[in-house]
Coordinates of C-alpha atoms and ligand atoms in Angstrom, one line a residue:
M1 CA 106.2 119.2 109.3
L2 CA 107.2 116.2 107.3
E3 CA 104.9 115.2 104.4
L4 CA 104.5 112.4 102.0
K5 CA 104.8 113.6 98.4
D6 CA 105.5 111.4 95.4
R7 CA 107.6 112.1 92.3
F8 CA 104.5 113.5 90.6
G9 CA 103.8 116.0 93.3
R10 CA 100.9 114.1 94.8
K11 CA 100.5 114.6 98.5
H12 CA 99.5 111.5 100.4
D13 CA 97.4 111.9 103.6
Y14 CA 95.2 108.8 103.4
L15 CA 95.9 105.2 104.5
R16 CA 93.6 102.3 103.8
I17 CA 94.2 99.4 106.2
S18 CA 93.1 95.9 105.5
V19 CA 92.7 94.3 108.9
T20 CA 92.1 90.8 107.5
D21 CA 92.1 89.0 104.2
R22 CA 89.4 86.6 105.4
C23 CA 85.8 87.1 104.5
N24 CA 82.4 85.6 105.3
L25 CA 81.3 86.1 101.7
R26 CA 82.8 85.2 98.3
C27 CA 81.7 87.9 95.9
L28 CA 82.2 86.7 92.4
Y29 CA 84.2 89.8 91.4
C30 CA 86.5 89.5 94.4
M31 CA 87.2 85.9 95.4
P32 CA 86.8 82.4 94.0
E33 CA 84.1 80.3 95.6
E34 CA 86.4 77.7 97.0
G35 CA 90.1 77.1 97.6
V36 CA 91.2 80.6 98.8
E37 CA 94.4 80.6 100.8
F38 CA 94.4 83.0 103.7
T39 CA 97.3 84.5 105.6
E40 CA 98.1 82.4 108.7
S41 CA 96.7 84.2 111.8
E42 CA 100.2 84.6 113.3
N43 CA 101.3 86.6 110.2
V44 CA 98.4 89.0 110.3
L45 CA 99.4 92.4 111.8
R46 CA 98.2 92.6 115.4
Y47 CA 96.3 95.7 116.6
D48 CA 99.4 97.0 118.4
E49 CA 101.4 96.7 115.1
I50 CA 98.7 98.5 113.1
V51 CA 98.7 101.3 115.7
E52 CA 102.5 101.6 115.3
V53 CA 102.3 101.8 111.5
V54 CA 99.5 104.5 111.8
E55 CA 101.5 106.5 114.4
T56 CA 104.4 106.6 112.0
G57 CA 102.2 107.5 109.1
A58 CA 100.5 110.2 111.1
S59 CA 103.9 111.8 111.9
L60 CA 104.4 112.1 108.2
G61 CA 101.0 113.7 107.4
I62 CA 98.6 110.8 107.2
T63 CA 95.3 112.2 108.6
K64 CA 92.6 109.9 107.2
L65 CA 92.2 106.2 107.5
R66 CA 89.9 103.6 106.1
I67 CA 89.5 100.2 107.7
T68 CA 88.8 97.5 105.2
G69 CA 89.6 93.8 104.4
G70 CA 88.5 91.0 103.6
E71 CA 85.6 91.6 105.9
P72 CA 86.8 93.9 108.8
L73 CA 83.9 93.1 111.0
I74 CA 84.9 89.5 111.4
R75 CA 88.0 90.6 113.3
P76 CA 87.3 90.6 117.1
N77 CA 87.1 93.9 119.0
L78 CA 87.4 96.1 115.9
D79 CA 85.8 98.9 118.0
G80 CA 88.9 98.7 120.3
L81 CA 91.2 99.2 117.4
I82 CA 89.1 102.2 116.1
A83 CA 89.2 103.8 119.6
R84 CA 93.0 103.5 119.6
L85 CA 93.4 104.8 116.1
S86 CA 91.1 107.7 116.7
S87 CA 93.2 108.9 119.6
I88 CA 96.4 109.1 117.6
P89 CA 97.4 112.7 117.2
G90 CA 96.9 113.9 113.7
I91 CA 94.2 111.3 112.7
T92 CA 91.1 113.3 112.0
D93 CA 88.9 110.9 110.0
I94 CA 88.3 107.1 110.2
A95 CA 86.0 105.3 107.8
L96 CA 85.0 101.7 107.4
T97 CA 84.1 99.6 104.3
T98 CA 82.1 96.5 105.2
N99 CA 79.8 94.0 103.5
G100 CA 77.3 94.9 106.3
I101 CA 76.4 91.4 107.4
F102 CA 77.7 91.9 111.0
L103 CA 77.0 95.6 111.1
A104 CA 73.7 95.6 112.9
K105 CA 75.3 94.3 116.0
Q106 CA 78.4 96.5 115.9
A107 CA 77.2 99.9 114.5
K108 CA 76.6 101.6 117.8
A109 CA 79.9 100.4 119.4
L110 CA 81.9 101.5 116.3
K111 CA 80.3 104.9 116.4
E112 CA 81.1 105.3 120.1
A113 CA 84.7 104.2 119.5
G114 CA 85.2 107.1 117.1
L115 CA 84.4 105.7 113.6
N116 CA 83.3 108.7 111.5
R117 CA 81.9 107.2 108.4
V118 CA 80.8 103.9 106.9
N119 CA 80.5 102.4 103.4
I120 CA 78.4 99.4 102.9
S121 CA 78.7 97.1 99.9
L122 CA 75.4 96.4 98.2
D123 CA 75.3 95.1 94.6
T124 CA 71.7 94.0 94.4
L125 CA 68.3 94.6 96.1
D126 CA 67.2 91.1 95.2
A127 CA 67.7 88.3 97.7
A128 CA 68.2 85.5 95.2
R129 CA 70.6 87.6 93.2
F130 CA 72.5 88.5 96.4
R131 CA 73.1 84.8 96.9
F132 CA 74.4 84.5 93.3
I133 CA 76.8 87.4 93.6
A134 CA 78.0 87.0 97.2
R135 CA 77.6 83.2 97.1
R136 CA 77.0 83.3 100.9
G137 CA 75.1 85.4 103.4
E138 CA 71.7 87.0 103.2
L139 CA 70.6 90.4 101.8
K140 CA 68.3 90.9 104.8
R141 CA 71.3 91.1 107.1
V142 CA 72.9 93.8 105.0
L143 CA 69.7 95.9 104.9
E144 CA 69.5 95.6 108.7
G145 CA 73.1 96.7 108.9
I146 CA 72.2 99.8 106.8
E147 CA 69.3 100.7 109.1
A148 CA 71.5 100.1 112.2
A149 CA 74.2 102.4 110.8
A150 CA 71.6 105.2 110.2
D151 CA 70.2 104.6 113.8
A152 CA 73.7 104.9 115.2
G153 CA 74.0 108.3 113.6
F154 CA 76.4 107.6 110.7
D155 CA 76.0 110.3 108.0
P156 CA 76.6 110.1 105.1
I157 CA 76.0 106.4 104.6
K158 CA 77.5 105.3 101.3
L159 CA 76.5 102.2 99.5
N160 CA 79.2 100.6 97.2
C161 CA 77.6 98.9 94.2
V162 CA 80.0 97.2 91.7
L163 CA 78.2 97.1 88.4
L164 CA 78.5 93.9 86.4
K165 CA 77.3 93.5 82.8
G166 CA 74.6 90.9 82.5
V167 CA 74.3 90.5 86.3
N168 CA 73.0 93.6 88.0
E169 CA 73.0 96.4 85.3
D170 CA 69.2 96.0 85.2
E171 CA 69.0 97.3 88.8
I172 CA 70.6 100.7 88.1
A173 CA 67.2 102.3 88.0
Q174 CA 66.2 100.8 91.3
F175 CA 69.5 102.0 92.9
L176 CA 68.8 105.5 91.6
K177 CA 65.3 105.4 93.0
L178 CA 66.8 104.3 96.4
A179 CA 69.1 107.3 96.3
Y180 CA 66.2 109.5 95.3
E181 CA 64.0 108.4 98.2
R182 CA 66.5 107.7 101.0
P183 CA 69.4 109.7 102.5
L184 CA 71.9 107.4 101.0
H185 CA 74.8 108.0 98.6
V186 CA 75.0 105.2 96.1
R187 CA 78.5 104.8 94.6
F188 CA 78.5 102.8 91.4
I189 CA 81.9 101.2 90.9
E190 CA 83.5 99.8 87.8
Y191 CA 84.6 96.2 88.0
M192 CA 88.4 96.3 88.2
P193 CA 90.7 93.5 86.8
I194 CA 92.6 92.9 90.0
G195 CA 94.5 89.7 90.8
H196 CA 93.1 86.7 88.9
A197 CA 89.9 88.4 87.8
D198 CA 90.8 88.2 84.1
E199 CA 88.2 86.1 82.3
N200 CA 85.3 87.1 84.5
W201 CA 86.3 90.7 84.2
R202 CA 86.3 90.7 80.4
N203 CA 82.8 89.2 80.5
H204 CA 81.3 91.5 83.0
Y205 CA 83.1 94.9 82.9
L206 CA 80.6 97.7 82.3
P207 CA 81.6 101.3 81.8
L208 CA 79.7 103.7 84.1
S209 CA 78.5 105.9 81.4
R210 CA 75.5 103.5 81.4
V211 CA 74.4 104.9 84.8
L212 CA 74.0 108.4 83.3
E213 CA 72.1 107.0 80.3
I214 CA 69.7 105.2 82.6
A215 CA 69.3 108.3 84.9
E216 CA 68.3 110.3 81.8
Q217 CA 65.9 107.7 80.6
E218 CA 64.3 107.6 84.0
G219 CA 63.7 111.4 83.7
Y220 CA 66.0 112.6 86.5
E221 CA 67.3 116.1 86.2
L222 CA 71.0 115.8 87.0
S223 CA 73.6 118.2 88.2
R224 CA 77.1 117.6 89.4
R225 CA 77.5 118.0 93.1
E226 CA 80.4 118.8 95.4
Q227 CA 82.0 115.6 96.5
V228 CA 80.1 114.0 99.3
R229 CA 82.3 114.0 102.4
G230 CA 85.1 111.4 101.8
N231 CA 88.5 110.9 100.4
G232 CA 87.9 109.0 97.2
P233 CA 87.9 109.6 93.5
S234 CA 84.1 109.8 93.2
D235 CA 82.4 111.8 90.5
D236 CA 79.2 112.9 92.4
W237 CA 75.8 113.7 91.0
Q238 CA 72.5 115.1 92.4
M239 CA 69.0 114.3 91.1
A240 CA 66.7 117.3 91.4
G241 CA 64.4 116.8 94.4
A242 CA 66.3 113.7 95.7
V243 CA 67.0 113.1 99.4
G244 CA 70.2 111.1 98.6
S245 CA 72.7 111.3 95.7
F246 CA 74.9 109.1 93.7
G247 CA 78.5 108.9 92.6
L248 CA 80.5 107.2 89.8
I249 CA 83.9 105.6 90.5
H250 CA 85.3 104.8 87.1
P251 CA 89.0 103.8 87.5
I252 CA 89.0 102.3 84.0
S253 CA 86.9 104.4 81.7
D254 CA 88.2 107.6 83.3
H255 CA 91.1 106.9 85.6
F256 CA 91.6 108.9 88.7
C257 CA 95.3 108.6 89.3
S258 CA 96.3 112.2 88.9
N259 CA 94.7 113.1 92.3
C260 CA 95.7 109.9 94.1
N261 CA 96.3 110.6 97.8
R262 CA 96.4 107.0 99.1
L263 CA 98.6 104.3 100.4
R264 CA 97.4 100.8 101.4
L265 CA 98.5 98.5 104.2
T266 CA 97.8 94.8 103.7
A267 CA 96.8 92.5 106.5
D268 CA 100.1 90.8 106.3
G269 CA 102.0 94.0 106.8
N270 CA 102.9 95.3 103.3
L271 CA 102.6 98.9 102.3
K272 CA 101.3 99.2 98.7
P273 CA 101.9 102.4 96.8
C274 CA 99.3 101.5 94.1
L275 CA 96.3 99.1 94.2
Y276 CA 97.1 97.7 90.8
W277 CA 100.8 96.9 90.7
M278 CA 102.9 94.3 92.4
D279 CA 105.3 96.6 94.2
E280 CA 105.0 96.6 98.0
L281 CA 107.2 97.2 101.0
N282 CA 107.2 95.0 104.1
V283 CA 106.7 97.2 107.2
K284 CA 106.8 94.2 109.5
N285 CA 110.5 94.2 109.2
A286 CA 110.6 97.8 110.5
L287 CA 108.3 97.3 113.5
G288 CA 110.1 98.7 116.6
D289 CA 112.2 101.1 114.5
R290 CA 110.4 104.3 113.7
D291 CA 113.1 105.7 111.5
A292 CA 113.2 102.5 109.4
M293 CA 109.5 102.6 109.1
K294 CA 109.5 106.3 108.0
E295 CA 112.0 105.3 105.3
L296 CA 109.6 102.8 104.0
F297 CA 106.8 105.4 103.7
F298 CA 109.2 107.6 101.8
K299 CA 110.3 104.8 99.6
A300 CA 106.6 104.1 98.8
M301 CA 106.5 107.6 97.5
D302 CA 109.6 107.2 95.4
I303 CA 108.4 104.0 93.7
K304 CA 104.8 105.0 93.2
P305 CA 103.9 104.9 89.5
E306 CA 102.0 107.6 87.8
N307 CA 99.0 105.5 86.7
H308 CA 97.5 102.1 87.2
E309 CA 97.0 101.3 83.5
M310 CA 93.9 99.1 84.0
A311 CA 92.5 100.5 80.8
A312 CA 95.5 99.2 78.9
K313 CA 94.4 95.8 79.9
L314 CA 91.0 96.4 78.3
A315 CA 92.7 97.2 75.0
D316 CA 95.3 94.4 75.5
N317 CA 98.1 96.9 75.4
A318 CA 101.5 96.2 77.0
L319 CA 101.9 97.3 80.6
S320 CA 104.8 99.2 82.1
H321 CA 105.0 97.3 85.4
V322 CA 103.9 93.9 86.7
P323 CA 100.3 93.7 88.0
T324 CA 99.7 92.4 91.5
E325 CA 98.8 88.8 92.1
R326 CA 96.8 89.7 95.1
R327 CA 93.0 89.5 95.1
M328 CA 90.9 92.6 96.0
S329 CA 90.0 90.9 99.3
Q330 CA 93.8 90.9 100.2
I331 CA 94.3 94.5 99.3
G332 CA 91.1 96.0 100.7
G333 CA 89.6 97.8 97.6
Ligands
SAM1 N1 84.4 93.1 102.6 C1 84.2 94.5 102.6 C2 83.2 94.9 101.6 O1 82.9 94.1 100.7 O2 82.7 96.1 101.6 C3 85.5 95.4 102.4 C4 86.5 94.8 101.5 S1 86.1 94.9 99.8 C5 87.5 94.2 99.0 C6 86.1 96.6 99.5 C7 85.3 97.1 98.2 O3 86.0 96.6 97.1 C8 83.9 96.6 98.2 O4 83.0 97.7 98.0 C9 83.9 95.7 97.0 O5 82.6 95.8 96.3 C10 85.0 96.3 96.1 N2 85.5 95.3 95.2 C11 86.0 94.1 95.4 N3 86.5 93.5 94.3 C12 86.3 94.5 93.3 C13 86.6 94.5 91.9 N4 87.2 93.5 91.3 N5 86.3 95.7 91.2 C14 85.8 96.7 91.9 N6 85.5 96.7 93.2 C15 85.7 95.6 93.9
SF4_2 FE1 84.3 89.7 100.9 FE2 84.2 92.3 100.4 FE3 85.4 90.6 98.7 FE4 82.8 90.5 98.9 S1 84.0 92.3 98.2 S2 84.2 88.7 99.0 S3 82.5 90.9 101.0 S4 86.0 91.1 100.8

């Protein structure tokens, strides 16, 4: 059986697929409020094309997928794509990352189509602050989406909370309480300096050691737990007596590259070996030619760097490669 192994011996079995770079929100850590240029619709990979890329990846040992974006639920008939992907031999796990706004309507159909897991982004529990961070949309819709996902039988449900200094760090205790009381896994995520995030990032980056400090102050008895089902680099914790749990994703203060198992496919058809760097390979050129596409997967392994070096940026140190110009909404997180 062929497999995807990079120069550092890391086996790759996980593909994150951005199905669109468009979004109904404008989260301040991800996109500017106005003036975002999107990929022309005719240049976005069609579902048939995504299926072809995944079939090729699956023949090389890709078993796990995550559908992301932009906002994946704005793409019509996403359940149809999930159904097709879930029937590809070798694909055993399909997850979705969504902002949750359109989830209430689609949760049941997505589950029936074969979606295994869902992550919902939620950075605040306060309606006015939601509007400040996401600049559009309503918190209420996201909360309804979380309920609908639970009713549809998704388990675990993970909440992605990007912590921002001076914006939502005062809600850490409330998020911990939520994980204590409800069967939810809250994933606190460090703000990453992707694309043009520079100035904002320097002002709002918060190391996640803060979460453990607050958990102790709040009196929770903590123990490390086995990773909650998933494929990510999360450092997971249990609070004694809690129904849910929480995890820390700290790409900057404690980078997770040594276990990296992932490749990314952008909405405009580029395979990205690493989230942070500019290098990418255009798979559109290889559509219709399985061998050529396999070669691109292998090439992605050959050029994948050892680390992302986001921490070097914090210290203003020189970088070994050129960072991507893409925004997180174009890469998919
Ligand atoms: N629109 C969907 C959503 O928000 O869940 C999926 C795409 S979004 C780019 C995927 C994840 O990346 C979200 O959980 C979001 O919070 C996170 N994200 C976006 N920009 C980020 C940044 N600069 N640093 C850390 N996480 C970021
Ligand atoms: Fe949209 Fe997700 Fe980016 Fe927010 S984080 S702007 S919801 S793509």
